[in-house]
Amino acid sequence: MLRFAEEVLLLLLDEERGDITTRISTHTLNVVLSGAVLMDLALEGHIDTDPRQLVVTDPTPTGDSLLDFALNDMMLDTEIHDAGYWIRYFARQGNAIRRRVLRRLVKRNVLESETEGRILLSRLVSLSRRYPMADGSWVEEVRLRIMRILFSDEIPDPRDVAIICLADSCNLFEIILNPTDLYNLRDRIDLVNKMDLIGRSVSTSLRKETSVRGA
């Protein structure tokens, strides 16, 4: 299984440039990576959120360093904060999260890092449109999976609901869809958003944070 932060970067990969698309600001990228970490923790039952506060409900480490550093920081803070506070807090570490995620994807042979610094989908992923997992299984490519869900009446599973809500809350569909498709799919995206029960407060806070600087 890939984490949401990993899938977000894969969604935003510009293979012609060999880097993350320039159509997203650094601020928005940092915010969406921060929200992605929180979304994984929420979906796995480690945190719970409402409009007023975010609380740690299960302090047990996940065993994934990408999530556990965030869980640990929230555990050590004795003050009560809402989801927006923690999105801003981890967004300040967005560059470090991005580097960590890219290293993981290269290590898993999902991405390849060229000597001149370009980052591309590995040849295996480019041909199969699937990602290899550590246990030997394969996962359908995130962009292909999301498009299949949006262009059909298929009922998405909770993780697919979450990644679609995460992408929409940070306006990523304006980047990865052309204007006509975005217009035609708006009702479908809104319908999927209504299915999000676990990460709704995180998504709401993400919308506020990305709009603060017009990102």
C-alpha positions as YAML, in Angstrom:
chain: A
units: angstrom
residues:
- id: 1
  name: MET
  ca: [0.00, 0.00, 0.00]
- id: 2
  name: LEU
  ca: [1.21, 3.47, -0.85]
- id: 3
  name: ARG
  ca: [0.64, 6.32, 1.57]
- id: 4
  name: PHE
  ca: [-1.44, 9.31, 0.52]
- id: 5
  name: ALA
  ca: [1.64, 11.56, 0.41]
- id: 6
  name: GLU
  ca: [3.24, 9.14, -2.05]
- id: 7
  name: GLU
  ca: [0.15, 9.04, -4.25]
- id: 8
  name: VAL
  ca: [-0.15, 12.83, -4.20]
- id: 9
  name: LEU
  ca: [3.39, 13.24, -5.55]
- id: 10
  name: LEU
  ca: [2.73, 10.61, -8.20]
- id: 11
  name: LEU
  ca: [-0.41, 12.47, -9.25]
- id: 12
  name: LEU
  ca: [1.61, 15.67, -9.61]
- id: 13
  name: LEU
  ca: [4.58, 14.17, -11.42]
- id: 14
  name: ASP
  ca: [5.35, 15.91, -14.71]
- id: 15
  name: GLU
  ca: [7.18, 13.21, -16.65]
- id: 16
  name: GLU
  ca: [8.27, 15.59, -19.38]
- id: 17
  name: ARG
  ca: [10.11, 17.75, -16.84]
- id: 18
  name: GLY
  ca: [11.12, 14.88, -14.60]
- id: 19
  name: ASP
  ca: [9.87, 16.68, -11.52]
- id: 20
  name: ILE
  ca: [6.73, 17.80, -9.71]
- id: 21
  name: THR
  ca: [4.58, 20.01, -11.93]
- id: 22
  name: THR
  ca: [5.25, 23.74, -11.70]
- id: 23
  name: ARG
  ca: [1.50, 24.36, -11.81]
- id: 24
  name: ILE
  ca: [1.31, 23.86, -8.05]
- id: 25
  name: SER
  ca: [2.81, 26.40, -5.65]
- id: 26
  name: THR
  ca: [5.27, 25.37, -2.97]
- id: 27
  name: HIS
  ca: [2.75, 26.48, -0.35]
- id: 28
  name: THR
  ca: [-0.02, 24.28, -1.75]
- id: 29
  name: LEU
  ca: [2.31, 21.30, -2.16]
- id: 30
  name: ASN
  ca: [3.45, 21.58, 1.45]
- id: 31
  name: VAL
  ca: [-0.12, 21.90, 2.66]
- id: 32
  name: VAL
  ca: [-1.36, 18.90, 0.68]
- id: 33
  name: LEU
  ca: [1.55, 16.72, 1.87]
- id: 34
  name: SER
  ca: [0.79, 17.73, 5.45]
- id: 35
  name: GLY
  ca: [-2.87, 16.90, 4.97]
- id: 36
  name: ALA
  ca: [-1.95, 13.59, 3.36]
- id: 37
  name: VAL
  ca: [-0.04, 12.52, 6.47]
- id: 38
  name: LEU
  ca: [-2.99, 13.46, 8.69]
- id: 39
  name: MET
  ca: [-5.43, 11.70, 6.37]
- id: 40
  name: ASP
  ca: [-3.53, 8.42, 6.69]
- id: 41
  name: LEU
  ca: [-3.48, 8.73, 10.48]
- id: 42
  name: ALA
  ca: [-7.22, 9.49, 10.53]
- id: 43
  name: LEU
  ca: [-8.12, 6.60, 8.23]
- id: 44
  name: GLU
  ca: [-6.14, 4.17, 10.41]
- id: 45
  name: GLY
  ca: [-7.83, 5.41, 13.58]
- id: 46
  name: HIS
  ca: [-4.85, 7.12, 15.21]
- id: 47
  name: ILE
  ca: [-6.41, 10.58, 15.25]
- id: 48
  name: ASP
  ca: [-9.92, 11.98, 15.29]
- id: 49
  name: THR
  ca: [-10.96, 15.45, 14.23]
- id: 50
  name: ASP
  ca: [-13.93, 17.76, 14.50]
- id: 51
  name: PRO
  ca: [-14.26, 21.47, 13.67]
- id: 52
  name: ARG
  ca: [-12.77, 22.43, 17.05]
- id: 53
  name: GLN
  ca: [-9.97, 19.98, 17.75]
- id: 54
  name: LEU
  ca: [-7.75, 17.15, 16.60]
- id: 55
  name: VAL
  ca: [-7.05, 14.47, 19.18]
- id: 56
  name: VAL
  ca: [-4.80, 11.42, 19.21]
- id: 57
  name: THR
  ca: [-7.06, 8.42, 19.80]
- id: 58
  name: ASP
  ca: [-4.42, 5.70, 19.38]
- id: 59
  name: PRO
  ca: [-0.79, 6.57, 20.23]
- id: 60
  name: THR
  ca: [0.49, 3.17, 19.08]
- id: 61
  name: PRO
  ca: [3.21, 3.68, 16.43]
- id: 62
  name: THR
  ca: [2.15, 2.65, 12.93]
- id: 63
  name: GLY
  ca: [5.60, 1.29, 12.12]
- id: 64
  name: ASP
  ca: [5.84, 3.75, 9.23]
- id: 65
  name: SER
  ca: [8.32, 6.57, 9.83]
- id: 66
  name: LEU
  ca: [6.40, 8.84, 7.44]
- id: 67
  name: LEU
  ca: [3.46, 8.80, 9.83]
- id: 68
  name: ASP
  ca: [5.09, 8.13, 13.18]
- id: 69
  name: PHE
  ca: [7.08, 11.36, 13.30]
- id: 70
  name: ALA
  ca: [3.79, 13.27, 13.02]
- id: 71
  name: LEU
  ca: [2.02, 11.06, 15.54]
- id: 72
  name: ASN
  ca: [4.88, 11.56, 18.00]
- id: 73
  name: ASP
  ca: [4.84, 15.36, 17.64]
- id: 74
  name: MET
  ca: [1.09, 15.46, 18.30]
- id: 75
  name: MET
  ca: [1.48, 13.19, 21.32]
- id: 76
  name: LEU
  ca: [4.14, 15.44, 22.85]
- id: 77
  name: ASP
  ca: [2.05, 18.61, 22.54]
- id: 78
  name: THR
  ca: [-0.04, 19.18, 25.66]
- id: 79
  name: GLU
  ca: [-2.18, 21.94, 24.11]
- id: 80
  name: ILE
  ca: [-5.46, 21.40, 22.27]
- id: 81
  name: HIS
  ca: [-5.32, 22.35, 18.58]
- id: 82
  name: ASP
  ca: [-7.60, 21.97, 15.59]
- id: 83
  name: ALA
  ca: [-6.74, 20.23, 12.33]
- id: 84
  name: GLY
  ca: [-5.77, 23.54, 10.72]
- id: 85
  name: TYR
  ca: [-3.04, 24.10, 13.30]
- id: 86
  name: TRP
  ca: [-1.47, 20.72, 12.58]
- id: 87
  name: ILE
  ca: [-1.76, 21.16, 8.83]
- id: 88
  name: ARG
  ca: [0.21, 24.41, 9.15]
- id: 89
  name: TYR
  ca: [2.65, 22.79, 11.57]
- id: 90
  name: PHE
  ca: [3.56, 19.89, 9.29]
- id: 91
  name: ALA
  ca: [3.39, 22.06, 6.16]
- id: 92
  name: ARG
  ca: [6.46, 23.86, 7.54]
- id: 93
  name: GLN
  ca: [8.21, 20.50, 7.17]
- id: 94
  name: GLY
  ca: [6.84, 20.00, 3.67]
- id: 95
  name: ASN
  ca: [10.22, 20.00, 1.91]
- id: 96
  name: ALA
  ca: [11.52, 17.29, 4.24]
- id: 97
  name: ILE
  ca: [8.35, 15.22, 3.74]
- id: 98
  name: ARG
  ca: [8.67, 15.60, -0.03]
- id: 99
  name: ARG
  ca: [12.30, 14.42, -0.03]
- id: 100
  name: ARG
  ca: [11.45, 11.47, 2.20]
- id: 101
  name: VAL
  ca: [8.54, 10.42, 0.00]
- id: 102
  name: LEU
  ca: [10.57, 10.64, -3.21]
- id: 103
  name: ARG
  ca: [13.35, 8.52, -1.68]
- id: 104
  name: ARG
  ca: [10.79, 5.89, -0.69]
- id: 105
  name: LEU
  ca: [9.31, 5.77, -4.16]
- id: 106
  name: VAL
  ca: [12.73, 5.37, -5.76]
- id: 107
  name: LYS
  ca: [13.63, 2.64, -3.27]
- id: 108
  name: ARG
  ca: [10.41, 0.78, -4.10]
- id: 109
  name: ASN
  ca: [11.15, 0.99, -7.85]
- id: 110
  name: VAL
  ca: [8.09, 3.12, -8.47]
- id: 111
  name: LEU
  ca: [10.27, 6.04, -9.55]
- id: 112
  name: GLU
  ca: [13.71, 6.24, -11.11]
- id: 113
  name: SER
  ca: [16.17, 9.03, -10.33]
- id: 114
  name: GLU
  ca: [18.40, 10.01, -13.23]
- id: 115
  name: THR
  ca: [21.93, 11.33, -12.80]
- id: 116
  name: GLU
  ca: [20.92, 14.83, -13.90]
- id: 117
  name: GLY
  ca: [18.30, 14.96, -11.15]
- id: 118
  name: ARG
  ca: [15.21, 14.10, -13.18]
- id: 119
  name: ILE
  ca: [12.66, 11.82, -11.53]
- id: 120
  name: LEU
  ca: [10.53, 9.58, -13.73]
- id: 121
  name: LEU
  ca: [8.20, 6.63, -13.38]
- id: 122
  name: SER
  ca: [10.20, 3.43, -13.51]
- id: 123
  name: ARG
  ca: [10.05, 1.55, -16.80]
- id: 124
  name: LEU
  ca: [8.09, -1.24, -15.09]
- id: 125
  name: VAL
  ca: [5.42, 1.17, -13.83]
- id: 126
  name: SER
  ca: [5.26, 3.03, -17.15]
- id: 127
  name: LEU
  ca: [4.51, -0.20, -18.98]
- id: 128
  name: SER
  ca: [2.16, -1.83, -16.49]
- id: 129
  name: ARG
  ca: [0.50, 1.27, -14.95]
- id: 130
  name: ARG
  ca: [0.79, -0.54, -11.63]
- id: 131
  name: TYR
  ca: [3.02, -0.05, -8.60]
- id: 132
  name: PRO
  ca: [5.04, -2.93, -7.09]
- id: 133
  name: MET
  ca: [4.52, -3.43, -3.36]
- id: 134
  name: ALA
  ca: [7.00, -4.83, -0.83]
- id: 135
  name: ASP
  ca: [4.91, -7.99, -0.35]
- id: 136
  name: GLY
  ca: [5.05, -8.84, -4.06]
- id: 137
  name: SER
  ca: [1.57, -7.57, -4.85]
- id: 138
  name: TRP
  ca: [0.71, -4.80, -7.31]
- id: 139
  name: VAL
  ca: [-1.46, -1.69, -6.97]
- id: 140
  name: GLU
  ca: [-3.15, 0.08, -9.87]
- id: 141
  name: GLU
  ca: [-1.59, 3.44, -10.71]
- id: 142
  name: VAL
  ca: [-3.27, 6.24, -8.76]
- id: 143
  name: ARG
  ca: [-4.12, 8.49, -11.71]
- id: 144
  name: LEU
  ca: [-5.62, 5.58, -13.66]
- id: 145
  name: ARG
  ca: [-7.55, 4.44, -10.58]
- id: 146
  name: ILE
  ca: [-8.98, 7.89, -9.86]
- id: 147
  name: MET
  ca: [-9.98, 8.50, -13.47]
- id: 148
  name: ARG
  ca: [-11.72, 5.12, -13.60]
- id: 149
  name: ILE
  ca: [-13.73, 6.01, -10.49]
- id: 150
  name: LEU
  ca: [-14.62, 9.52, -11.64]
- id: 151
  name: PHE
  ca: [-15.67, 8.43, -15.13]
- id: 152
  name: SER
  ca: [-17.91, 5.62, -13.83]
- id: 153
  name: ASP
  ca: [-20.57, 4.91, -11.22]
- id: 154
  name: GLU
  ca: [-18.20, 2.62, -9.33]
- id: 155
  name: ILE
  ca: [-18.43, 2.88, -5.55]
- id: 156
  name: PRO
  ca: [-14.91, 3.77, -4.37]
- id: 157
  name: ASP
  ca: [-13.31, 2.20, -1.31]
- id: 158
  name: PRO
  ca: [-12.48, 4.45, 1.69]
- id: 159
  name: ARG
  ca: [-8.88, 5.09, 0.60]
- id: 160
  name: ASP
  ca: [-9.97, 6.13, -2.89]
- id: 161
  name: VAL
  ca: [-12.61, 8.41, -1.38]
- id: 162
  name: ALA
  ca: [-9.91, 9.96, 0.78]
- id: 163
  name: ILE
  ca: [-7.40, 10.57, -2.03]
- id: 164
  name: ILE
  ca: [-10.12, 12.14, -4.21]
- id: 165
  name: CYS
  ca: [-11.23, 14.40, -1.35]
- id: 166
  name: LEU
  ca: [-7.61, 15.27, -0.60]
- id: 167
  name: ALA
  ca: [-6.97, 16.18, -4.24]
- id: 168
  name: ASP
  ca: [-10.16, 18.21, -4.53]
- id: 169
  name: SER
  ca: [-9.67, 20.12, -1.27]
- id: 170
  name: CYS
  ca: [-6.33, 21.43, -2.57]
- id: 171
  name: ASN
  ca: [-7.60, 22.09, -6.12]
- id: 172
  name: LEU
  ca: [-5.37, 19.41, -7.63]
- id: 173
  name: PHE
  ca: [-8.03, 18.44, -10.17]
- id: 174
  name: GLU
  ca: [-7.58, 21.86, -11.76]
- id: 175
  name: ILE
  ca: [-4.03, 20.71, -12.50]
- id: 176
  name: ILE
  ca: [-4.53, 17.10, -13.57]
- id: 177
  name: LEU
  ca: [-7.81, 17.51, -15.51]
- id: 178
  name: ASN
  ca: [-8.51, 19.68, -18.53]
- id: 179
  name: PRO
  ca: [-11.25, 22.33, -18.03]
- id: 180
  name: THR
  ca: [-13.89, 20.36, -19.96]
- id: 181
  name: ASP
  ca: [-13.37, 17.16, -17.96]
- id: 182
  name: LEU
  ca: [-13.28, 19.12, -14.71]
- id: 183
  name: TYR
  ca: [-16.62, 20.74, -15.56]
- id: 184
  name: ASN
  ca: [-18.20, 17.44, -16.58]
- id: 185
  name: LEU
  ca: [-16.90, 15.61, -13.51]
- id: 186
  name: ARG
  ca: [-17.75, 18.28, -10.94]
- id: 187
  name: ASP
  ca: [-20.95, 16.58, -9.78]
- id: 188
  name: ARG
  ca: [-19.21, 13.21, -9.51]
- id: 189
  name: ILE
  ca: [-16.35, 14.72, -7.48]
- id: 190
  name: ASP
  ca: [-18.87, 16.41, -5.17]
- id: 191
  name: LEU
  ca: [-20.70, 13.10, -4.72]
- id: 192
  name: VAL
  ca: [-17.48, 11.32, -3.73]
- id: 193
  name: ASN
  ca: [-16.71, 14.16, -1.30]
- id: 194
  name: LYS
  ca: [-19.98, 13.42, 0.50]
- id: 195
  name: MET
  ca: [-18.80, 9.84, 1.08]
- id: 196
  name: ASP
  ca: [-15.86, 11.07, 3.16]
- id: 197
  name: LEU
  ca: [-16.84, 10.60, 6.80]
- id: 198
  name: ILE
  ca: [-13.44, 10.05, 8.41]
- id: 199
  name: GLY
  ca: [-11.30, 12.80, 6.90]
- id: 200
  name: ARG
  ca: [-13.98, 15.46, 6.45]
- id: 201
  name: SER
  ca: [-12.53, 17.86, 9.04]
- id: 202
  name: VAL
  ca: [-9.05, 17.43, 7.55]
- id: 203
  name: SER
  ca: [-10.42, 18.18, 4.07]
- id: 204
  name: THR
  ca: [-12.29, 21.24, 5.32]
- id: 205
  name: SER
  ca: [-9.16, 22.57, 7.00]
- id: 206
  name: LEU
  ca: [-7.12, 21.92, 3.85]
- id: 207
  name: ARG
  ca: [-9.53, 24.04, 1.81]
- id: 208
  name: LYS
  ca: [-9.07, 26.90, 4.26]
- id: 209
  name: GLU
  ca: [-5.29, 26.64, 4.30]
- id: 210
  name: THR
  ca: [-4.89, 26.52, 0.51]
- id: 211
  name: SER
  ca: [-7.20, 29.51, 0.10]
- id: 212
  name: VAL
  ca: [-5.28, 31.64, 2.61]
- id: 213
  name: ARG
  ca: [-2.62, 32.48, 0.05]
- id: 214
  name: GLY
  ca: [-4.75, 32.01, -3.03]
- id: 215
  name: ALA
  ca: [-2.98, 28.74, -3.82]
...
